[in-house]
PDB file of C-alpha atoms in Angstrom:
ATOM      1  CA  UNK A   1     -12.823 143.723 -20.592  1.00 48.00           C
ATOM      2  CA  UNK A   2      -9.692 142.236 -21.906  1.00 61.00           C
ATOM      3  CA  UNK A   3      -9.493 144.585 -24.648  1.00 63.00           C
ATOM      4  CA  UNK A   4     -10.579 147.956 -22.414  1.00 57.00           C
ATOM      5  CA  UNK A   5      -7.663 147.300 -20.431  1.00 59.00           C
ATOM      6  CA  UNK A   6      -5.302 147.035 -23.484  1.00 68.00           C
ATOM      7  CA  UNK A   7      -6.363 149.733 -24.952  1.00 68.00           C
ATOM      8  CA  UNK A   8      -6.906 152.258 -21.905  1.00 74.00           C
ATOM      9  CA  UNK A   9      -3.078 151.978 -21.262  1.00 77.00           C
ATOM     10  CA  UNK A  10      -2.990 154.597 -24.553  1.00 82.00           C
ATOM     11  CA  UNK A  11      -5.259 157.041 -23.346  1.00 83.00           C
ATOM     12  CA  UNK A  12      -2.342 158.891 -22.735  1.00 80.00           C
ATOM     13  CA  UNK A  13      -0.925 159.120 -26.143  1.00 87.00           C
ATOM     14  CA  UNK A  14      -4.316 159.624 -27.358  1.00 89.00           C
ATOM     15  CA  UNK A  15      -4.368 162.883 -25.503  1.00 87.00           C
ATOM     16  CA  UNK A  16      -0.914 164.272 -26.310  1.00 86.00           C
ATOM     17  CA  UNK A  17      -1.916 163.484 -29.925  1.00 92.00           C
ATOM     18  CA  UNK A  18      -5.149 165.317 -29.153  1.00 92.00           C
ATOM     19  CA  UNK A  19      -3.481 168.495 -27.505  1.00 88.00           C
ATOM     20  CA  UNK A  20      -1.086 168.962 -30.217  1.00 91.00           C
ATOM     21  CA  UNK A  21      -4.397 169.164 -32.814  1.00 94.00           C
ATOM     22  CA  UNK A  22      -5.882 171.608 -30.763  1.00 94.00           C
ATOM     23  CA  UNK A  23      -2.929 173.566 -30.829  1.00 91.00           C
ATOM     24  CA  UNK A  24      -2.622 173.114 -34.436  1.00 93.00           C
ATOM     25  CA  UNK A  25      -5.970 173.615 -35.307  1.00 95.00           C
ATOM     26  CA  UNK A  26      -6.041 177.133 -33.110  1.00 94.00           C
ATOM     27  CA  UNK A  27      -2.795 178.563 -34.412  1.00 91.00           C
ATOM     28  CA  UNK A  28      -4.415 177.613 -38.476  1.00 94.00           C
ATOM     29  CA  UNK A  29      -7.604 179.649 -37.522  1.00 94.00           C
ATOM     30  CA  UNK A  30      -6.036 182.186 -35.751  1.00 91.00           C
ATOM     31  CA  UNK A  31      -3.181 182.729 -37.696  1.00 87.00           C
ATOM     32  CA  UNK A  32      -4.916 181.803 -41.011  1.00 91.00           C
ATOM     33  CA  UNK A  33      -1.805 179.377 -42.177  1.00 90.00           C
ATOM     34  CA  UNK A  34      -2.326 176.027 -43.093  1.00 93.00           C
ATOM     35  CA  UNK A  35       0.705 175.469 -42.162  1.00 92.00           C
ATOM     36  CA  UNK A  36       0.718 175.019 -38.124  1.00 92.00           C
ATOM     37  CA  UNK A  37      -2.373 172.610 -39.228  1.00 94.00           C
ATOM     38  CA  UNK A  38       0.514 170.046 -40.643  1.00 94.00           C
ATOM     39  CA  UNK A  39       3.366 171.470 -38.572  1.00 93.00           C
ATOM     40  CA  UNK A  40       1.839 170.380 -34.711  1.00 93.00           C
ATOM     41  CA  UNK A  41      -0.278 167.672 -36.487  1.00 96.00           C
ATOM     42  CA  UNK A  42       2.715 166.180 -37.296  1.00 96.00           C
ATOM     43  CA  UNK A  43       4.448 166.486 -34.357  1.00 93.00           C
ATOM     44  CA  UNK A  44       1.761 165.689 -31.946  1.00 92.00           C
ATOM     45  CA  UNK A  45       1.274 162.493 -34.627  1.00 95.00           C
ATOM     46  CA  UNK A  46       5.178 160.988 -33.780  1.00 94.00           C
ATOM     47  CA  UNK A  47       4.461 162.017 -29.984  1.00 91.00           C
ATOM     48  CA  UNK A  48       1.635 160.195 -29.699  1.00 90.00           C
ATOM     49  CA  UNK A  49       2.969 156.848 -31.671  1.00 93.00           C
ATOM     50  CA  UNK A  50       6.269 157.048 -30.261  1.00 90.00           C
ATOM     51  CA  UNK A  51       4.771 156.890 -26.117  1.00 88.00           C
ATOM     52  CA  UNK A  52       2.110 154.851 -27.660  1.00 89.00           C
ATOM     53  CA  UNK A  53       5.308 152.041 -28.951  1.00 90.00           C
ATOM     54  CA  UNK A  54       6.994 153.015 -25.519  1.00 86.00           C
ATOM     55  CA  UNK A  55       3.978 152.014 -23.782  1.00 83.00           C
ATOM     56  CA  UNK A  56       4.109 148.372 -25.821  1.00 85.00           C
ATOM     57  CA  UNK A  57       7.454 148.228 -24.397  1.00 84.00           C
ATOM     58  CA  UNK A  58       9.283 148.897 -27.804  1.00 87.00           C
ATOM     59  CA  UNK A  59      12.998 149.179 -27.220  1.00 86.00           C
ATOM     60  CA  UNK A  60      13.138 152.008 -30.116  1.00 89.00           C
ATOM     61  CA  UNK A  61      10.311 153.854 -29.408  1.00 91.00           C
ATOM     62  CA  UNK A  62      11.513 157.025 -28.120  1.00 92.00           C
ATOM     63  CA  UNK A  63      14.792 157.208 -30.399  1.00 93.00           C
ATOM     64  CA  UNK A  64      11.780 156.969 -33.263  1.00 94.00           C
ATOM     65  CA  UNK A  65      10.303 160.460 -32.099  1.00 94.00           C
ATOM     66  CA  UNK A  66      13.295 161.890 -31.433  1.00 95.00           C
ATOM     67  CA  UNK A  67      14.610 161.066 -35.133  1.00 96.00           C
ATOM     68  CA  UNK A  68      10.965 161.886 -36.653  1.00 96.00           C
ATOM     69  CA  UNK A  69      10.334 165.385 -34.711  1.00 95.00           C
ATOM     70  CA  UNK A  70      14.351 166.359 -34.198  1.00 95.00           C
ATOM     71  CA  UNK A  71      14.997 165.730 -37.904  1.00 96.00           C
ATOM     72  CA  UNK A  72      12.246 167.415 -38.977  1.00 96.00           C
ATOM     73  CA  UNK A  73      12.572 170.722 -36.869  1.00 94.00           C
ATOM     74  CA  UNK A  74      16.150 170.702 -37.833  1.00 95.00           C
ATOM     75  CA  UNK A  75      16.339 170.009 -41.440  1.00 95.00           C
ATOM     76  CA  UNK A  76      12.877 171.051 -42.792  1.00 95.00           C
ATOM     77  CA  UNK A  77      12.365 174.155 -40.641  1.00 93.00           C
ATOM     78  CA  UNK A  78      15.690 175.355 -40.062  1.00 93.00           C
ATOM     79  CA  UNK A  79      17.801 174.663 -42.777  1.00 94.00           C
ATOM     80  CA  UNK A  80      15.385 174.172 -45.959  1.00 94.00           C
ATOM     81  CA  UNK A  81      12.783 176.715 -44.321  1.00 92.00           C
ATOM     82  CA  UNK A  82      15.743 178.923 -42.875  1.00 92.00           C
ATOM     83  CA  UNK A  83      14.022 179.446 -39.308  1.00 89.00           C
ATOM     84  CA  UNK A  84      16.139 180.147 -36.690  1.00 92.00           C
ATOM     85  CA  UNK A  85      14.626 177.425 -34.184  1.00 90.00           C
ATOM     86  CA  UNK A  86      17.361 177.870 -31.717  1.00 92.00           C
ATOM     87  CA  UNK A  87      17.577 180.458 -29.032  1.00 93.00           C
ATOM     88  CA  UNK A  88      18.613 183.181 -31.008  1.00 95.00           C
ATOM     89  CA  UNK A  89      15.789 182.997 -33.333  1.00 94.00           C
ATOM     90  CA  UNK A  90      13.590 183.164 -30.042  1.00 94.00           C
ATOM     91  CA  UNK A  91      14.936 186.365 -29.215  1.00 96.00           C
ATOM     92  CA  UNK A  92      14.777 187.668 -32.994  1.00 95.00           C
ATOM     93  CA  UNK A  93      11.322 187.060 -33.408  1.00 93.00           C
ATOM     94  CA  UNK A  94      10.235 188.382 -29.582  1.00 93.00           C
ATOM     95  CA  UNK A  95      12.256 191.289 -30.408  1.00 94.00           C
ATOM     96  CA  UNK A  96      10.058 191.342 -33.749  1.00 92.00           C
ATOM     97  CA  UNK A  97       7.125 191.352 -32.314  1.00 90.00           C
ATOM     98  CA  UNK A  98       6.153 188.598 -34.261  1.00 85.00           C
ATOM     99  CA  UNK A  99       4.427 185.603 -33.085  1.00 83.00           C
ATOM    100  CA  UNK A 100       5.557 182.834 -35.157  1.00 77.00           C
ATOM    101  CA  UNK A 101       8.383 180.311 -36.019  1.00 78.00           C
ATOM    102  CA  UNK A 102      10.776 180.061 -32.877  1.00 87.00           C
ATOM    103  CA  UNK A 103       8.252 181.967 -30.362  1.00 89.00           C
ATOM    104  CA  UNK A 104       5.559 179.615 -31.023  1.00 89.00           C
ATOM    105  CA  UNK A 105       7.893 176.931 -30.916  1.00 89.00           C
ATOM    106  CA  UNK A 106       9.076 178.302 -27.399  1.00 92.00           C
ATOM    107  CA  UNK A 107       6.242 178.873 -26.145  1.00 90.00           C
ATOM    108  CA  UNK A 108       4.219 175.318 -26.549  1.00 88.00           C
ATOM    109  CA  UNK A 109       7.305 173.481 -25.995  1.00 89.00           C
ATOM    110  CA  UNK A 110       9.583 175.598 -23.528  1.00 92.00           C
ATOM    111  CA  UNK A 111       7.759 177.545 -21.802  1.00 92.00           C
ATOM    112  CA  UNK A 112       4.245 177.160 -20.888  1.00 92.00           C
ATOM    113  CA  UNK A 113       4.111 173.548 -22.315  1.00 90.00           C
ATOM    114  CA  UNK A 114       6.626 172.034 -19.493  1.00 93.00           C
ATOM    115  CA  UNK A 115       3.675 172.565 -17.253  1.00 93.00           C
ATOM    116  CA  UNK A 116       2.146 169.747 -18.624  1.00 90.00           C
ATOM    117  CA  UNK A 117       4.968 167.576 -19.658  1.00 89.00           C
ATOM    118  CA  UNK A 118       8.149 168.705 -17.864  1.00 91.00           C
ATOM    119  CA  UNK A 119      11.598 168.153 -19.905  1.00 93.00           C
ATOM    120  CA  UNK A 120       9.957 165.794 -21.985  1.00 90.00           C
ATOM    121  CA  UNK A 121      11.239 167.659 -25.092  1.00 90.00           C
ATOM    122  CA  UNK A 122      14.622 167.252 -24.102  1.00 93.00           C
ATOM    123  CA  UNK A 123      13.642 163.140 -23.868  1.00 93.00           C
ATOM    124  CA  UNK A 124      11.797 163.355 -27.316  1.00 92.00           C
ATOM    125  CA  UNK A 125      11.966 165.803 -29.697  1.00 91.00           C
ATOM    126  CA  UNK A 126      15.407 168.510 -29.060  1.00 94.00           C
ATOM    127  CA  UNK A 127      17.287 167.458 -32.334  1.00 95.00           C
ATOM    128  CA  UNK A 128      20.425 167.868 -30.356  1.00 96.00           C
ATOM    129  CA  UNK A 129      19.996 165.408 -27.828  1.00 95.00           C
ATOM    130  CA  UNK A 130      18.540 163.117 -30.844  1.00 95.00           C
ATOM    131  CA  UNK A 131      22.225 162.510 -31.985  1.00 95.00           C
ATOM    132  CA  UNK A 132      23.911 162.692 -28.468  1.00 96.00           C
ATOM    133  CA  UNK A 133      21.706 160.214 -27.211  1.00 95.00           C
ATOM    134  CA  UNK A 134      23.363 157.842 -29.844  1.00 94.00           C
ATOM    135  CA  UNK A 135      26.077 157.917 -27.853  1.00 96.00           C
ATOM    136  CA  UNK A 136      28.075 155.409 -25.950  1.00 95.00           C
ATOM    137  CA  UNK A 137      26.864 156.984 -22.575  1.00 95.00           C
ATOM    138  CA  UNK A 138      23.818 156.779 -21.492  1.00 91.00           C
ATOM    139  CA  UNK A 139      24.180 156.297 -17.861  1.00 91.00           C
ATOM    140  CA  UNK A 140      26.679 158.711 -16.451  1.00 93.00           C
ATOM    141  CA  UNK A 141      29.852 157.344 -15.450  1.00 90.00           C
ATOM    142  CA  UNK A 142      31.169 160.330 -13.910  1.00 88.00           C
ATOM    143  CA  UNK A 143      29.700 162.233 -10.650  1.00 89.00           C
ATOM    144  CA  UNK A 144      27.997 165.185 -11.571  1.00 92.00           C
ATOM    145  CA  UNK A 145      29.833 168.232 -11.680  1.00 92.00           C
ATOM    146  CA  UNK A 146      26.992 170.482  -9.728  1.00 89.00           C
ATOM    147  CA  UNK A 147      28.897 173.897 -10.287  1.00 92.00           C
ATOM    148  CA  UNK A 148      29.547 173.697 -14.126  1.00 94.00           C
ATOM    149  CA  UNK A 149      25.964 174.013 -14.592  1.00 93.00           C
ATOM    150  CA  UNK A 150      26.313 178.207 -14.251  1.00 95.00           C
ATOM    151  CA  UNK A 151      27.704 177.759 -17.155  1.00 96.00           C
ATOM    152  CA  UNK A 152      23.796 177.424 -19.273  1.00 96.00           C
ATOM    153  CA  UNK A 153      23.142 180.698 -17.749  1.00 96.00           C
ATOM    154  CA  UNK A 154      26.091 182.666 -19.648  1.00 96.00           C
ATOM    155  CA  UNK A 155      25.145 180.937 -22.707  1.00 96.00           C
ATOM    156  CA  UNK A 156      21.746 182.287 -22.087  1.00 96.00           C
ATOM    157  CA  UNK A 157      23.138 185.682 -21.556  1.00 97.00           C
ATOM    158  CA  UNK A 158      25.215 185.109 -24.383  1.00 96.00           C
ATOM    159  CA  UNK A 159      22.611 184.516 -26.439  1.00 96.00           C
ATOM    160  CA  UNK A 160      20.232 187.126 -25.564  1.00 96.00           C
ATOM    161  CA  UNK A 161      23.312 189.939 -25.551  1.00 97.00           C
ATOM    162  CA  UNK A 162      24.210 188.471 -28.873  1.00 96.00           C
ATOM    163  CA  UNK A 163      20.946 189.190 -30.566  1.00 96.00           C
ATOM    164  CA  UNK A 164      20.408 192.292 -28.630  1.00 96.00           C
ATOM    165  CA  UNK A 165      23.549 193.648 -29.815  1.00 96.00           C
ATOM    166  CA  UNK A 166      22.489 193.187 -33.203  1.00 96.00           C
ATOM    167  CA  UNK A 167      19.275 195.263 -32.908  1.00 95.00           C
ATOM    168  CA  UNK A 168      20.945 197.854 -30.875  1.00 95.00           C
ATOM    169  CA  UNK A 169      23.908 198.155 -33.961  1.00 94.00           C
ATOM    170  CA  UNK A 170      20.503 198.277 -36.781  1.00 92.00           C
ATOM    171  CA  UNK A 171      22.821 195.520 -38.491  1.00 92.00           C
ATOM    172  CA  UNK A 172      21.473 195.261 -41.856  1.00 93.00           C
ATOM    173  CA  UNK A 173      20.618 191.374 -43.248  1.00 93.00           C
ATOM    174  CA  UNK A 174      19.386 190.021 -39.959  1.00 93.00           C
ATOM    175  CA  UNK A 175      17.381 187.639 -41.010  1.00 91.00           C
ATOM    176  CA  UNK A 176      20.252 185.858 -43.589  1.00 95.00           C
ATOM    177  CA  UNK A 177      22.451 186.702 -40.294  1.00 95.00           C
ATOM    178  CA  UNK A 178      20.098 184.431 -37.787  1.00 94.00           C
ATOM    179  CA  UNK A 179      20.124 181.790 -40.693  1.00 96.00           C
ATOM    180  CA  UNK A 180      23.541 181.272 -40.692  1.00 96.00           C
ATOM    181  CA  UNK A 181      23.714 181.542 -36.452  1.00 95.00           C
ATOM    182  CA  UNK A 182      21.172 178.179 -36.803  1.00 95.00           C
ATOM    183  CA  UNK A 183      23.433 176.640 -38.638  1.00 96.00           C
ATOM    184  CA  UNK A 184      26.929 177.622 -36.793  1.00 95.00           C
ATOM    185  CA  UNK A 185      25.315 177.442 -33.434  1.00 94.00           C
ATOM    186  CA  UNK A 186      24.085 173.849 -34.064  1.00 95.00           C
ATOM    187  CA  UNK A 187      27.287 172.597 -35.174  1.00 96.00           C
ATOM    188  CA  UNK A 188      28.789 174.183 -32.467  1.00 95.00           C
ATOM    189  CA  UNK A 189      26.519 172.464 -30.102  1.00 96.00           C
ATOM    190  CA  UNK A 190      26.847 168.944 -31.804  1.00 97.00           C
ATOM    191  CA  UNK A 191      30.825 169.823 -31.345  1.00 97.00           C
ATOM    192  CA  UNK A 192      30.731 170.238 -27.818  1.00 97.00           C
ATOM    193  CA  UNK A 193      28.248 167.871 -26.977  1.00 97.00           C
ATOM    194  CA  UNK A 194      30.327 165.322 -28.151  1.00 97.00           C
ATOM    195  CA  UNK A 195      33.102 166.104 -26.529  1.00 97.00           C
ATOM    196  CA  UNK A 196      31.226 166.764 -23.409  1.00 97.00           C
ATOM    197  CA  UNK A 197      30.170 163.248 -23.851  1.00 97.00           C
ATOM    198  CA  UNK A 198      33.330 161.904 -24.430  1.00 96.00           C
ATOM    199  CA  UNK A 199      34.986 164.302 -21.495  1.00 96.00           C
ATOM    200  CA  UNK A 200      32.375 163.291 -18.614  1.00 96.00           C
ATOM    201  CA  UNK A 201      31.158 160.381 -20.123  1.00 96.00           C
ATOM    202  CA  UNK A 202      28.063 160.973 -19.871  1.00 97.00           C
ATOM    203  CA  UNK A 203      25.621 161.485 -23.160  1.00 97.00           C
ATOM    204  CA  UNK A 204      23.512 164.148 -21.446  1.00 97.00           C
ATOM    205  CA  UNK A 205      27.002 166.489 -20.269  1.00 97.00           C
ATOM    206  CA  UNK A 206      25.974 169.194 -22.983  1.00 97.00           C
ATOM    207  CA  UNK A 207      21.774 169.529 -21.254  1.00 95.00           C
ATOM    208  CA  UNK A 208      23.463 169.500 -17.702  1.00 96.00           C
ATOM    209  CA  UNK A 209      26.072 172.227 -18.121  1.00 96.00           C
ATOM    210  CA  UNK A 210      25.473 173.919 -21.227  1.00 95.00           C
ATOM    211  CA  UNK A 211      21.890 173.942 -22.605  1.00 96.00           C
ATOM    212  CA  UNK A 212      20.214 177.856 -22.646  1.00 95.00           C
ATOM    213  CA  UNK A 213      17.453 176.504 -23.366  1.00 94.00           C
ATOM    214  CA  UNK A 214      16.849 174.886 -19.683  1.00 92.00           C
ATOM    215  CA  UNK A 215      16.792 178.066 -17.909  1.00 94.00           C
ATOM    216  CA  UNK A 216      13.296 178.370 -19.286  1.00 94.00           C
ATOM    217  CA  UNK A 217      12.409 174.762 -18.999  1.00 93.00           C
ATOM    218  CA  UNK A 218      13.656 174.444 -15.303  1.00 91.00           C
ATOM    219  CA  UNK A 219      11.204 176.524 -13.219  1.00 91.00           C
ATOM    220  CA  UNK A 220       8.579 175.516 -15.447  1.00 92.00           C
ATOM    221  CA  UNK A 221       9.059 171.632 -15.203  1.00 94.00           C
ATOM    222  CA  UNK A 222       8.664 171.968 -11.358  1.00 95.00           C
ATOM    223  CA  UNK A 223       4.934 172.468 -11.539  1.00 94.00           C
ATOM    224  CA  UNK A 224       4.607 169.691 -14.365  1.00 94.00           C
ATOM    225  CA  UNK A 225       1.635 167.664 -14.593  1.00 91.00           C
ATOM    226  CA  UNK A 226       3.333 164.861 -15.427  1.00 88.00           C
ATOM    227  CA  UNK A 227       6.220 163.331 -14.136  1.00 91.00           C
ATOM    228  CA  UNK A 228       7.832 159.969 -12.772  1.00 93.00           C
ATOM    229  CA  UNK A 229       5.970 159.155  -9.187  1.00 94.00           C
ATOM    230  CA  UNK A 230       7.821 156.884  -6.313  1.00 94.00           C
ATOM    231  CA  UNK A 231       5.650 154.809  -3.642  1.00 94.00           C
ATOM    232  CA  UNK A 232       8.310 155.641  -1.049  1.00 92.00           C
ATOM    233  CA  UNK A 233       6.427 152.322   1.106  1.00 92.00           C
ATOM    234  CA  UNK A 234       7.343 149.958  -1.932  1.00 94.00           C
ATOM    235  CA  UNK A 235      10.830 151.032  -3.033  1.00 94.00           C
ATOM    236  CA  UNK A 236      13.976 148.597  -1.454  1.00 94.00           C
ATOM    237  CA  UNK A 237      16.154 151.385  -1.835  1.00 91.00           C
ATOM    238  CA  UNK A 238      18.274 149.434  -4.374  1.00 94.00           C
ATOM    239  CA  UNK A 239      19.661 152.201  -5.897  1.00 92.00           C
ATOM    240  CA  UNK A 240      18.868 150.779  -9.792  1.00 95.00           C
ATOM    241  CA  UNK A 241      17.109 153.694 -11.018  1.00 95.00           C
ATOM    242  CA  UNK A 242      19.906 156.352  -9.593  1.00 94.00           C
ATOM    243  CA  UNK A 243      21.968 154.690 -11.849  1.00 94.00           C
ATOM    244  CA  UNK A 244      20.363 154.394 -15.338  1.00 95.00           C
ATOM    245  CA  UNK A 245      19.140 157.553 -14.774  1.00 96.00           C
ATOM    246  CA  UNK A 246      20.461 159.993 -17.632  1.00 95.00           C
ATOM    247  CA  UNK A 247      19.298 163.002 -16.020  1.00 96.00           C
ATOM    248  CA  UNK A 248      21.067 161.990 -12.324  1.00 95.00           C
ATOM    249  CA  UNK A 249      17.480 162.857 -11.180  1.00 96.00           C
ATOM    250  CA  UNK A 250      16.353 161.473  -7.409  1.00 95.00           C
ATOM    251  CA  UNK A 251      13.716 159.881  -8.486  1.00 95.00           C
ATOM    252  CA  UNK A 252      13.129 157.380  -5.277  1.00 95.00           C
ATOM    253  CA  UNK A 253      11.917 160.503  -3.592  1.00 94.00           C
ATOM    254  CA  UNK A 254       8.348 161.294  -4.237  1.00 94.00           C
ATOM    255  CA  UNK A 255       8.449 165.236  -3.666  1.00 93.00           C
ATOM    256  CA  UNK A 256       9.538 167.586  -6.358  1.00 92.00           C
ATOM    257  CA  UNK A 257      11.770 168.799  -4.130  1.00 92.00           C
ATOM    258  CA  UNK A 258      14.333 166.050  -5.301  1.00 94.00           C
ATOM    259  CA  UNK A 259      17.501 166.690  -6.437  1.00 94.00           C
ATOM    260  CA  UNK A 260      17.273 167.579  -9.985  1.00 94.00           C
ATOM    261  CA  UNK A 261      13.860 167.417  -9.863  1.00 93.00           C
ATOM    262  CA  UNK A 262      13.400 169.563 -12.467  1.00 94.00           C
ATOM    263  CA  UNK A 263      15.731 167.801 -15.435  1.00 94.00           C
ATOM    264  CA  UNK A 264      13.671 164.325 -15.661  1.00 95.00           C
ATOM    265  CA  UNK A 265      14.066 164.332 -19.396  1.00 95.00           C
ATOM    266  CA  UNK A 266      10.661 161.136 -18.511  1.00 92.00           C
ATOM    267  CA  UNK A 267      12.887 158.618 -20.277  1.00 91.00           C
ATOM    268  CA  UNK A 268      11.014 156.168 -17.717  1.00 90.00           C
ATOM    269  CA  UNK A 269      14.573 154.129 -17.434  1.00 91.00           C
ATOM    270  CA  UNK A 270      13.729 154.093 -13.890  1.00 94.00           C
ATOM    271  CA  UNK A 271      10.822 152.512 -14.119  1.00 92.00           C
ATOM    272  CA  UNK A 272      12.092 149.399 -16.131  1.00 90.00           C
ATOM    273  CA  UNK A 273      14.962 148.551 -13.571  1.00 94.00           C
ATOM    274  CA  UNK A 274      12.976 149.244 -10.373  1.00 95.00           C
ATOM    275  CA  UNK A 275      12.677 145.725  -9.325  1.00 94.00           C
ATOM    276  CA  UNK A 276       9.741 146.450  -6.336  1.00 94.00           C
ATOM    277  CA  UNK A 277       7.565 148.514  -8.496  1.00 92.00           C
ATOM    278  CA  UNK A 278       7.916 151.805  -6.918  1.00 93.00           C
ATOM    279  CA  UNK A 279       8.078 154.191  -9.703  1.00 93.00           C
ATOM    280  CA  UNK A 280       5.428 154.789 -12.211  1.00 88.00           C
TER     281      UNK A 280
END
């Protein structure tokens, strides 16, 4: 019985690891590529050890996947493999009509995905937030600055007019042209991340006010599946978990509702400093 127990606290990394092979095994059939075989068996592989070392209370666990899967998207598929995996590429490819690379990409982890698992991405596996993270701010130090976070939306518009305008114009090279927007636009982003971090001194500035990428993530991550739950009867109303929280989510309110409901990155900080019990 001893053992049961032990071992049905993985179930759910088991089945993250599962859902990423079914993925991976349906995009190889149906797009005849061995290649999404190893791509999402890979990645579902580090998602599924990294919760699976979280879960065993490993202090290193999630910087693990975030270094495995962020390093891997970034430096294998973007810059050796030249795929725009940023949100430029998404509109290149959609524009394309090509379902592949950064649309795939989108749409497990951005789009429809978040139904099941929320922001986790942005907790696990954006390549950004892997070397923000690293940080000397994890808990915000600063009040959040509600009103900067228009600001994603013009860098969404940005983004979308920016690709867009290249279509419209025919401009000749695109795909050398979205190569070299992966790479500028990611140092750009590591740029101002930093000093975002530095500036509100808080590690997560750059995903609060600047991040395109959340206006898809957002709406979606309200209906997730999973998320951080508070027993409302149980919680002492401390105020721990406000504070480590990276994400400045409300998570001692049970309804998604909450303030920032939708931007639990499920770091599960919370949950460690909640001293009743209440979140899970």
């Amino acid at each position: 019985m001893g053992i049961y127990h032990r071992l049905h606290k993985y179930v759910p990394s088991m089945l993250l690891f599962l859902l990423f092979e079914a993925v991976a095994v349906t995009l190889w059939l149906t797009k005849d590529n061995f290649f999404y075989l190893l791509n999402f068996s890979y990645i579902g592989a580090c998602l599924g050890l990294g919760t699976a070392l979280f879960t065993a209370g490993k202090r290193y666990a999630r910087h693990f996947v975030q270094l495995a899967v962020g390093s891997y998207m970034l430096l294998y598929l973007g810059v050796i493999s030249r795929e725009n995996m940023q949100m430029e590429g998404f509109w290149y490819y959609l524009f394309l009509g090509v379902f592949e690379a950064a649309t795939i990409h989108y749409a497990v982890a951005k789009i429809f995905g978040p139904l099941l698992f929320g922001r986790g991405w942005c907790g696990y596996a954006c390549w950004t937030a892997m070397v923000l993270d690293f940080l000397p701010y994890n808990q915000p130090q600063k009040p959040r600055k509600e009103k900067l976070g228009i600001l994603r939306y013009v860098m969404f518009l940005l983004s979308l007019a920016l690709v867009s305008g290249l279509f419209l114009m025919q401009v000749a090279h695109l795909e050398q042209i979205m190569f070299w927007l992966f790479l500028a636009g990611n140092a750009l982003y590591y740029l101002v991340g930093i000093v975002f971090a530095f500036l509100f001194q808080d590690n997560r500035a750059f995903c609060k006010y600047l991040c395109p990428i959340t206006v898809f993530l957002k709406p979606m991550s309200y209906f997730s599946l999973l998320r951080v739950h508070c027993d409302e009867d149980k919680c002492v109303h401390c105020g721990k978990c406000l504070r480590v929280c990276p994400m400045n989510v409300e998570v001692n309110k049970e309804t998604r509702r909450r303030k920032n409901g939708t931007e639990c990155i499920l770091c599960y900080e919370c949950t460690k400093v909640c001293p009743s019990k209440a979140l899970h």
